[in-house]
Amino acid sequence: MADELTPFLTALPKADLHCHLLGTVRADTFAELARREQLDLPEAPETIFASINSRPPDPELYRSTRIPMPQGRSADEPETSYSLFQVSEWVREVLRDADDLTRITYEAFQAAHAAGTWHLEVSFDMVPEHLAHLGYARWVEAHAEGIRLAERDFGMTGRLLAAIDRSGTGEEALEWVRTVTAHPHEYVAGIGLDNLETAGPPERFADAYRLAGQAGLGRTAHTSEHVPAARNAVTCLDVLGCDRLDHGYFVLEDDAVVARMREEQVAFTVASTTSRRSWRPWRRASILAMLEAGLNVFPCSDDPGMFPTTVLAEYGILAEAGVPVQRLTEMARASFVASWLPEPQKAEVLNRFDALVDSLR
């Protein structure tokens, strides 16, 4: 980012609302845990992290998008690539007890704090088989303890989102949400729909989302990220009842949908940086087009430990692309408005935000 903007953007309070917990794990933490567990890996853990580069889906899907999609490899792609999903699975394998879960949660908040984040919402997955002995309640409490420690040490706030894997069935998702709602926790504020959008349409998960809404949980979903159409974003609003949307770049394919999103000021969490390195220029162009169209977008870190990036870096990318400071400030404020903090706490944070921004000006 431009040097003169660095102090301002660092001090600018930010809420990061789209962040996958496994994707926050640092290379050095993964290396330590992988060696502890003697995980059989094809290369050194540090080399694997430096070589994360997910291959895009079938390029034929993206031949005629409004913002041209790069079709070839990018200059920064490593010779040997590891997909984000494969590395995430390896990270999952080396997590062995509640202390590991608390550690990675705390470290996620520690890194976010260094980037000027005041509020962080992280997604956690279903309990894997090798940690089934913890049960859901202890699984969530281990993550929550990491947040409590971060709140104590950094003065931050945080919440958890229960992630639904869209490569599974609607019945599996419903059972997962039943588990979540049967064990309410003060830090579990909502649900999200993750994984490749090409795995299937979001309406398969309508029952799970309906149950979450009845329980008072917030709802979001990855949408219009991999399928080059706007229809899934509309489904997420009208069928799943989402409060905000993750990504959403392909809403630009439909002018009527763009107009609706602008009129309703639907909140989108966006990230210029992705594990699909060849897509990064397209992502940045899409976000700028969404801003130009008047959509309510604000940066997130997504998988900051693995890309790698930070929410500060994501604001910096937009600043370098010419987004004015006033607009960046409005985006930061909008991120708090869209958060799933309780309303009294949200109002307090927004008052603090306004006072600090006035002093920075």
Tab-separated table of C-alpha atoms in Angstrom:
chain	number	residue	atom	x	y	z
A	1	MET	CA	0.000	0.000	0.000
A	2	ALA	CA	1.086	3.599	-0.409
A	3	ASP	CA	3.448	4.496	2.426
A	4	GLU	CA	1.505	7.589	3.439
A	5	LEU	CA	-1.658	5.511	3.932
A	6	THR	CA	-0.083	2.709	5.932
A	7	PRO	CA	-0.403	4.352	9.377
A	8	PHE	CA	-4.020	5.345	8.740
A	9	LEU	CA	-5.121	1.951	7.432
A	10	THR	CA	-3.298	0.189	10.258
A	11	ALA	CA	-5.057	2.311	12.867
A	12	LEU	CA	-8.424	2.142	11.083
A	13	PRO	CA	-10.649	-0.200	13.137
A	14	LYS	CA	-11.739	-3.201	11.114
A	15	ALA	CA	-14.138	-6.110	11.535
A	16	ASP	CA	-13.128	-9.275	9.683
A	17	LEU	CA	-16.311	-11.280	9.145
A	18	HIS	CA	-15.161	-14.002	6.755
A	19	CYS	CA	-12.277	-16.038	8.086
A	20	HIS	CA	-11.884	-19.828	8.128
A	21	LEU	CA	-10.200	-21.030	11.291
A	22	LEU	CA	-8.153	-23.775	9.612
A	23	GLY	CA	-7.036	-21.197	7.067
A	24	THR	CA	-5.617	-18.960	9.792
A	25	VAL	CA	-3.023	-21.493	10.922
A	26	ARG	CA	0.493	-20.140	10.454
A	27	ALA	CA	3.199	-22.001	8.588
A	28	ASP	CA	5.394	-22.254	11.692
A	29	THR	CA	2.517	-23.600	13.797
A	30	PHE	CA	1.670	-26.211	11.163
A	31	ALA	CA	5.342	-27.198	10.919
A	32	GLU	CA	5.596	-27.641	14.689
A	33	LEU	CA	2.412	-29.717	14.944
A	34	ALA	CA	3.180	-31.787	11.834
A	35	ARG	CA	6.578	-32.738	13.212
A	36	ARG	CA	5.099	-33.485	16.610
A	37	GLU	CA	2.596	-35.867	15.019
A	38	GLN	CA	5.184	-37.215	12.555
A	39	LEU	CA	2.782	-36.523	9.716
A	40	ASP	CA	3.943	-38.055	6.451
A	41	LEU	CA	4.165	-35.155	3.995
A	42	PRO	CA	5.544	-34.966	0.430
A	43	GLU	CA	7.715	-31.958	1.312
A	44	ALA	CA	8.705	-29.903	4.338
A	45	PRO	CA	5.711	-28.183	5.963
A	46	GLU	CA	7.196	-24.741	5.282
A	47	THR	CA	7.633	-25.569	1.594
A	48	ILE	CA	4.060	-26.805	1.336
A	49	PHE	CA	2.662	-23.612	2.824
A	50	ALA	CA	4.742	-21.517	0.436
A	51	SER	CA	3.382	-23.555	-2.495
A	52	ILE	CA	-0.374	-23.303	-1.836
A	53	ASN	CA	-1.978	-22.671	-5.206
A	54	SER	CA	-5.410	-24.124	-5.855
A	55	ARG	CA	-6.146	-24.913	-9.481
A	56	PRO	CA	-9.250	-23.171	-10.882
A	57	PRO	CA	-12.268	-25.222	-11.942
A	58	ASP	CA	-12.841	-26.017	-15.622
A	59	PRO	CA	-11.749	-22.864	-17.514
A	60	GLU	CA	-14.495	-23.416	-20.089
A	61	LEU	CA	-16.959	-22.197	-17.439
A	62	TYR	CA	-15.389	-18.754	-17.574
A	63	ARG	CA	-14.891	-18.039	-21.267
A	64	SER	CA	-17.448	-15.236	-21.508
A	65	THR	CA	-17.621	-13.537	-18.116
A	66	ARG	CA	-18.152	-9.776	-18.127
A	67	ILE	CA	-14.842	-9.195	-16.420
A	68	PRO	CA	-12.405	-11.359	-18.397
A	69	MET	CA	-11.088	-14.316	-16.439
A	70	PRO	CA	-7.383	-15.164	-16.887
A	71	GLN	CA	-7.120	-18.536	-18.598
A	72	GLY	CA	-3.426	-19.315	-18.151
A	73	ARG	CA	-1.021	-19.688	-15.270
A	74	SER	CA	0.213	-16.646	-13.391
A	75	ALA	CA	3.870	-15.760	-13.048
A	76	ASP	CA	3.957	-16.492	-9.308
A	77	GLU	CA	2.631	-20.055	-9.486
A	78	PRO	CA	5.036	-22.642	-8.022
A	79	GLU	CA	6.116	-25.657	-10.048
A	80	THR	CA	4.572	-27.987	-7.474
A	81	SER	CA	1.260	-26.715	-6.141
A	82	TYR	CA	-0.837	-27.763	-3.160
A	83	SER	CA	-4.534	-26.972	-3.017
A	84	LEU	CA	-6.005	-25.059	-0.110
A	85	PHE	CA	-8.290	-28.017	0.614
A	86	GLN	CA	-5.425	-30.508	0.780
A	87	VAL	CA	-3.377	-28.324	3.121
A	88	SER	CA	-6.424	-27.672	5.288
A	89	GLU	CA	-6.935	-31.417	5.599
A	90	TRP	CA	-3.323	-31.877	6.714
A	91	VAL	CA	-3.783	-29.126	9.295
A	92	ARG	CA	-6.926	-30.828	10.563
A	93	GLU	CA	-5.034	-34.100	10.971
A	94	VAL	CA	-2.397	-32.611	13.310
A	95	LEU	CA	-4.917	-31.073	15.702
A	96	ARG	CA	-5.067	-33.582	18.531
A	97	ASP	CA	-6.675	-32.057	21.602
A	98	ALA	CA	-8.537	-29.090	23.025
A	99	ASP	CA	-5.295	-27.217	23.701
A	100	ASP	CA	-4.448	-27.301	19.983
A	101	LEU	CA	-7.856	-25.846	19.149
A	102	THR	CA	-7.493	-23.088	21.713
A	103	ARG	CA	-4.010	-22.322	20.426
A	104	ILE	CA	-4.952	-21.880	16.760
A	105	THR	CA	-7.981	-19.781	17.711
A	106	TYR	CA	-5.879	-17.511	19.902
A	107	GLU	CA	-3.217	-17.192	17.198
A	108	ALA	CA	-5.897	-16.247	14.659
A	109	PHE	CA	-6.945	-13.361	16.879
A	110	GLN	CA	-3.352	-12.419	17.627
A	111	ALA	CA	-2.614	-12.028	13.906
A	112	ALA	CA	-5.869	-10.152	13.329
A	113	HIS	CA	-5.072	-7.750	16.160
A	114	ALA	CA	-1.710	-6.956	14.575
A	115	ALA	CA	-3.608	-5.958	11.413
A	116	GLY	CA	-5.828	-3.506	13.288
A	117	THR	CA	-8.847	-5.804	13.625
A	118	TRP	CA	-11.207	-5.011	16.478
A	119	HIS	CA	-13.730	-7.786	15.821
A	120	LEU	CA	-13.147	-11.186	14.229
A	121	GLU	CA	-15.665	-13.860	13.252
A	122	VAL	CA	-14.153	-17.254	12.452
A	123	SER	CA	-15.742	-20.350	10.922
A	124	PHE	CA	-15.215	-23.750	12.503
A	125	ASP	CA	-15.935	-27.126	10.897
A	126	MET	CA	-17.744	-30.227	12.092
A	127	VAL	CA	-15.897	-32.304	14.673
A	128	PRO	CA	-13.548	-34.685	12.776
A	129	GLU	CA	-13.533	-38.372	13.610
A	130	HIS	CA	-10.148	-38.347	15.330
A	131	LEU	CA	-11.451	-35.702	17.773
A	132	ALA	CA	-14.900	-37.217	18.237
A	133	HIS	CA	-14.024	-37.979	21.860
A	134	LEU	CA	-14.265	-34.243	22.597
A	135	GLY	CA	-17.895	-34.056	21.532
A	136	TYR	CA	-19.456	-30.901	20.135
A	137	ALA	CA	-19.673	-29.023	23.442
A	138	ARG	CA	-15.976	-29.407	24.293
A	139	TRP	CA	-15.025	-28.751	20.649
A	140	VAL	CA	-16.758	-25.368	20.693
A	141	GLU	CA	-15.600	-24.500	24.186
A	142	ALA	CA	-11.971	-25.056	23.176
A	143	HIS	CA	-12.383	-22.464	20.402
A	144	ALA	CA	-14.242	-20.122	22.723
A	145	GLU	CA	-11.416	-20.253	25.247
A	146	GLY	CA	-9.059	-18.985	22.557
A	147	ILE	CA	-11.389	-16.045	21.955
A	148	ARG	CA	-11.640	-15.267	25.660
A	149	LEU	CA	-7.858	-15.184	25.963
A	150	ALA	CA	-7.666	-12.872	22.948
A	151	GLU	CA	-10.329	-10.583	24.388
A	152	ARG	CA	-8.303	-10.386	27.593
A	153	ASP	CA	-4.946	-9.797	25.895
A	154	PHE	CA	-5.929	-7.642	22.909
A	155	GLY	CA	-9.218	-5.984	23.857
A	156	MET	CA	-10.892	-7.553	20.824
A	157	THR	CA	-14.284	-9.137	20.394
A	158	GLY	CA	-14.962	-12.358	18.529
A	159	ARG	CA	-17.616	-14.797	17.444
A	160	LEU	CA	-17.771	-18.288	15.924
A	161	LEU	CA	-19.654	-19.500	12.843
A	162	ALA	CA	-20.541	-23.157	12.350
A	163	ALA	CA	-19.520	-24.044	8.794
A	164	ILE	CA	-21.599	-26.275	6.532
A	165	ASP	CA	-19.643	-28.214	3.917
A	166	ARG	CA	-21.652	-27.871	0.718
A	167	SER	CA	-20.050	-31.023	-0.712
A	168	GLY	CA	-22.228	-32.944	1.770
A	169	THR	CA	-25.970	-33.544	1.659
A	170	GLY	CA	-28.799	-31.370	2.865
A	171	GLU	CA	-29.616	-34.019	5.486
A	172	GLU	CA	-26.057	-33.920	6.860
A	173	ALA	CA	-26.228	-30.140	7.056
A	174	LEU	CA	-29.552	-30.268	8.878
A	175	GLU	CA	-28.178	-32.742	11.414
A	176	TRP	CA	-25.143	-30.492	11.971
A	177	VAL	CA	-27.337	-27.447	12.581
A	178	ARG	CA	-29.514	-29.517	14.930
A	179	THR	CA	-26.379	-30.221	16.957
A	180	VAL	CA	-25.412	-26.546	16.968
A	181	THR	CA	-28.849	-25.328	18.006
A	182	ALA	CA	-29.230	-28.039	20.646
A	183	HIS	CA	-26.084	-26.731	22.367
A	184	PRO	CA	-26.374	-22.919	22.273
A	185	HIS	CA	-23.148	-21.101	23.090
A	186	GLU	CA	-22.623	-17.396	23.681
A	187	TYR	CA	-19.820	-17.277	21.122
A	188	VAL	CA	-21.575	-19.199	18.324
A	189	ALA	CA	-23.393	-16.460	16.431
A	190	GLY	CA	-24.244	-18.000	13.079
A	191	ILE	CA	-23.679	-20.474	10.263
A	192	GLY	CA	-21.994	-20.340	6.868
A	193	LEU	CA	-21.931	-22.401	3.673
A	194	ASP	CA	-18.394	-23.254	2.541
A	195	ASN	CA	-16.479	-25.245	-0.070
A	196	LEU	CA	-16.664	-25.061	-3.869
A	197	GLU	CA	-19.906	-23.546	-5.108
A	198	THR	CA	-19.828	-25.895	-8.094
A	199	ALA	CA	-20.602	-28.779	-5.678
A	200	GLY	CA	-24.292	-27.976	-5.906
A	201	PRO	CA	-26.991	-25.310	-5.569
A	202	PRO	CA	-27.549	-23.615	-2.188
A	203	GLU	CA	-31.257	-24.483	-2.045
A	204	ARG	CA	-30.265	-28.015	-0.964
A	205	PHE	CA	-29.565	-26.526	2.465
A	206	ALA	CA	-32.837	-24.651	2.919
A	207	ASP	CA	-33.982	-26.797	5.867
A	208	ALA	CA	-30.711	-26.342	7.735
A	209	TYR	CA	-30.833	-22.581	7.204
A	210	ARG	CA	-34.464	-22.405	8.245
A	211	LEU	CA	-33.621	-24.136	11.531
A	212	ALA	CA	-30.685	-21.793	12.124
A	213	GLY	CA	-32.920	-18.785	11.544
A	214	GLN	CA	-35.531	-20.112	13.960
A	215	ALA	CA	-32.783	-20.419	16.573
A	216	GLY	CA	-31.766	-16.794	16.070
A	217	LEU	CA	-28.444	-17.547	14.381
A	218	GLY	CA	-26.999	-15.298	11.698
A	219	ARG	CA	-26.718	-16.782	8.215
A	220	THR	CA	-24.174	-16.284	5.459
A	221	ALA	CA	-22.911	-18.333	2.509
A	222	HIS	CA	-20.208	-18.436	-0.133
A	223	THR	CA	-21.990	-17.513	-3.350
A	224	SER	CA	-21.418	-16.343	-6.926
A	225	GLU	CA	-17.748	-17.138	-6.384
A	226	HIS	CA	-17.225	-20.200	-8.595
A	227	VAL	CA	-20.471	-20.414	-10.569
A	228	PRO	CA	-20.377	-17.580	-13.156
A	229	ALA	CA	-23.923	-16.401	-12.525
A	230	ALA	CA	-25.842	-14.246	-10.060
A	231	ARG	CA	-28.677	-16.687	-9.367
A	232	ASN	CA	-27.092	-18.365	-6.330
A	233	ALA	CA	-26.733	-15.021	-4.570
A	234	VAL	CA	-30.458	-14.419	-5.001
A	235	THR	CA	-31.219	-17.922	-3.694
A	236	CYS	CA	-29.066	-17.309	-0.631
A	237	LEU	CA	-31.110	-14.228	0.190
A	238	ASP	CA	-34.592	-15.443	-0.696
A	239	VAL	CA	-34.415	-19.148	0.188
A	240	LEU	CA	-31.664	-19.418	2.801
A	241	GLY	CA	-32.504	-16.085	4.436
A	242	CYS	CA	-28.881	-14.917	4.571
A	243	ASP	CA	-28.039	-11.738	6.484
A	244	ARG	CA	-24.898	-11.164	4.409
A	245	LEU	CA	-23.024	-12.901	1.580
A	246	ASP	CA	-19.434	-14.065	1.126
A	247	HIS	CA	-17.638	-13.194	-2.144
A	248	GLY	CA	-20.429	-12.609	-4.682
A	249	TYR	CA	-18.254	-11.391	-7.570
A	250	PHE	CA	-20.423	-12.957	-10.263
A	251	VAL	CA	-23.473	-10.887	-9.309
A	252	LEU	CA	-21.907	-8.544	-11.858
A	253	GLU	CA	-23.199	-10.891	-14.561
A	254	ASP	CA	-26.780	-9.674	-14.028
A	255	ASP	CA	-27.650	-5.961	-14.037
A	256	ALA	CA	-31.016	-6.542	-12.360
A	257	VAL	CA	-29.372	-8.409	-9.478
A	258	VAL	CA	-26.746	-5.689	-9.115
A	259	ALA	CA	-29.538	-3.115	-8.907
A	260	ARG	CA	-31.298	-5.125	-6.204
A	261	MET	CA	-28.118	-5.626	-4.198
A	262	ARG	CA	-27.389	-1.904	-4.403
A	263	GLU	CA	-30.922	-0.907	-3.394
A	264	GLU	CA	-30.973	-3.312	-0.435
A	265	GLN	CA	-27.334	-2.623	0.454
A	266	VAL	CA	-26.676	-6.332	0.899
A	267	ALA	CA	-23.378	-6.806	2.724
A	268	PHE	CA	-20.631	-8.696	0.850
A	269	THR	CA	-17.352	-9.861	2.388
A	270	VAL	CA	-14.718	-9.774	-0.356
A	271	ALA	CA	-11.050	-10.740	-0.669
A	272	SER	CA	-8.676	-9.708	-3.430
A	273	THR	CA	-6.302	-12.511	-2.488
A	274	THR	CA	-7.199	-16.142	-3.120
A	275	SER	CA	-5.386	-19.471	-3.215
A	276	ARG	CA	-6.147	-19.507	-6.968
A	277	ARG	CA	-3.234	-17.259	-7.825
A	278	SER	CA	-4.186	-16.837	-11.478
A	279	TRP	CA	-7.575	-15.453	-10.367
A	280	ARG	CA	-6.178	-12.642	-8.208
A	281	PRO	CA	-6.231	-9.911	-10.906
A	282	TRP	CA	-9.806	-10.890	-11.787
A	283	ARG	CA	-10.838	-10.793	-8.142
A	284	ARG	CA	-9.427	-7.284	-7.723
A	285	ALA	CA	-11.086	-6.026	-10.900
A	286	SER	CA	-14.402	-7.532	-9.775
A	287	ILE	CA	-14.267	-5.879	-6.352
A	288	LEU	CA	-13.517	-2.502	-7.938
A	289	ALA	CA	-16.490	-3.014	-10.268
A	290	MET	CA	-18.722	-3.881	-7.304
A	291	LEU	CA	-17.619	-0.685	-5.589
A	292	GLU	CA	-18.231	1.319	-8.755
A	293	ALA	CA	-21.748	-0.177	-8.893
A	294	GLY	CA	-22.450	1.099	-5.369
A	295	LEU	CA	-22.546	-2.288	-3.670
A	296	ASN	CA	-21.924	-2.675	0.066
A	297	VAL	CA	-18.616	-4.543	0.087
A	298	PHE	CA	-15.810	-4.667	2.618
A	299	PRO	CA	-12.588	-6.698	2.810
A	300	CYS	CA	-12.061	-9.925	4.697
A	301	SER	CA	-9.017	-12.165	5.144
A	302	ASP	CA	-10.696	-15.505	4.236
A	303	ASP	CA	-7.699	-17.867	4.767
A	304	PRO	CA	-5.005	-15.458	5.928
A	305	GLY	CA	-2.426	-17.972	7.127
A	306	MET	CA	-2.444	-19.912	3.872
A	307	PHE	CA	-2.727	-17.288	1.116
A	308	PRO	CA	-1.071	-15.508	3.022
A	309	THR	CA	-2.734	-12.135	3.633
A	310	THR	CA	-4.274	-9.967	6.345
A	311	VAL	CA	-7.380	-7.822	6.361
A	312	LEU	CA	-5.011	-4.833	6.505
A	313	ALA	CA	-3.308	-6.044	3.319
A	314	GLU	CA	-6.717	-6.394	1.658
A	315	TYR	CA	-7.552	-2.757	2.447
A	316	GLY	CA	-4.107	-1.809	1.181
A	317	ILE	CA	-4.696	-3.535	-2.162
A	318	LEU	CA	-7.834	-1.473	-2.705
A	319	ALA	CA	-6.044	1.710	-1.648
A	320	GLU	CA	-3.309	1.051	-4.201
A	321	ALA	CA	-6.003	0.517	-6.830
A	322	GLY	CA	-7.294	4.021	-6.176
A	323	VAL	CA	-10.173	3.513	-3.751
A	324	PRO	CA	-10.393	6.807	-1.782
A	325	VAL	CA	-9.705	6.931	1.939
A	326	GLN	CA	-13.276	8.060	2.627
A	327	ARG	CA	-14.663	4.986	0.856
A	328	LEU	CA	-12.250	2.677	2.673
A	329	THR	CA	-13.390	4.217	5.967
A	330	GLU	CA	-17.041	3.689	5.034
A	331	MET	CA	-16.272	0.062	4.196
A	332	ALA	CA	-14.613	-0.460	7.570
A	333	ARG	CA	-17.624	0.987	9.367
A	334	ALA	CA	-19.975	-1.165	7.294
A	335	SER	CA	-18.083	-4.254	8.431
A	336	PHE	CA	-19.079	-3.558	12.039
A	337	VAL	CA	-22.684	-2.873	11.044
A	338	ALA	CA	-22.837	-6.292	9.350
A	339	SER	CA	-21.231	-8.121	12.285
A	340	TRP	CA	-23.124	-10.499	14.506
A	341	LEU	CA	-22.306	-8.741	17.742
A	342	PRO	CA	-25.334	-8.165	19.998
A	343	GLU	CA	-26.943	-4.827	19.093
A	344	PRO	CA	-26.007	-2.954	22.312
A	345	GLN	CA	-22.380	-4.055	21.954
A	346	LYS	CA	-22.406	-3.185	18.247
A	347	ALA	CA	-23.696	0.313	18.985
A	348	GLU	CA	-20.926	0.819	21.539
A	349	VAL	CA	-18.253	-0.321	19.082
A	350	LEU	CA	-19.621	1.961	16.354
A	351	ASN	CA	-19.447	4.926	18.720
A	352	ARG	CA	-15.827	4.073	19.481
A	353	PHE	CA	-15.150	3.657	15.767
A	354	ASP	CA	-16.562	7.093	14.943
A	355	ALA	CA	-14.598	8.772	17.736
A	356	LEU	CA	-11.323	7.155	16.687
A	357	VAL	CA	-11.805	7.928	12.986
A	358	ASP	CA	-12.512	11.576	13.849
A	359	SER	CA	-9.212	11.709	15.756
A	360	LEU	CA	-7.333	10.050	12.869
A	361	ARG	CA	-8.659	12.643	10.441
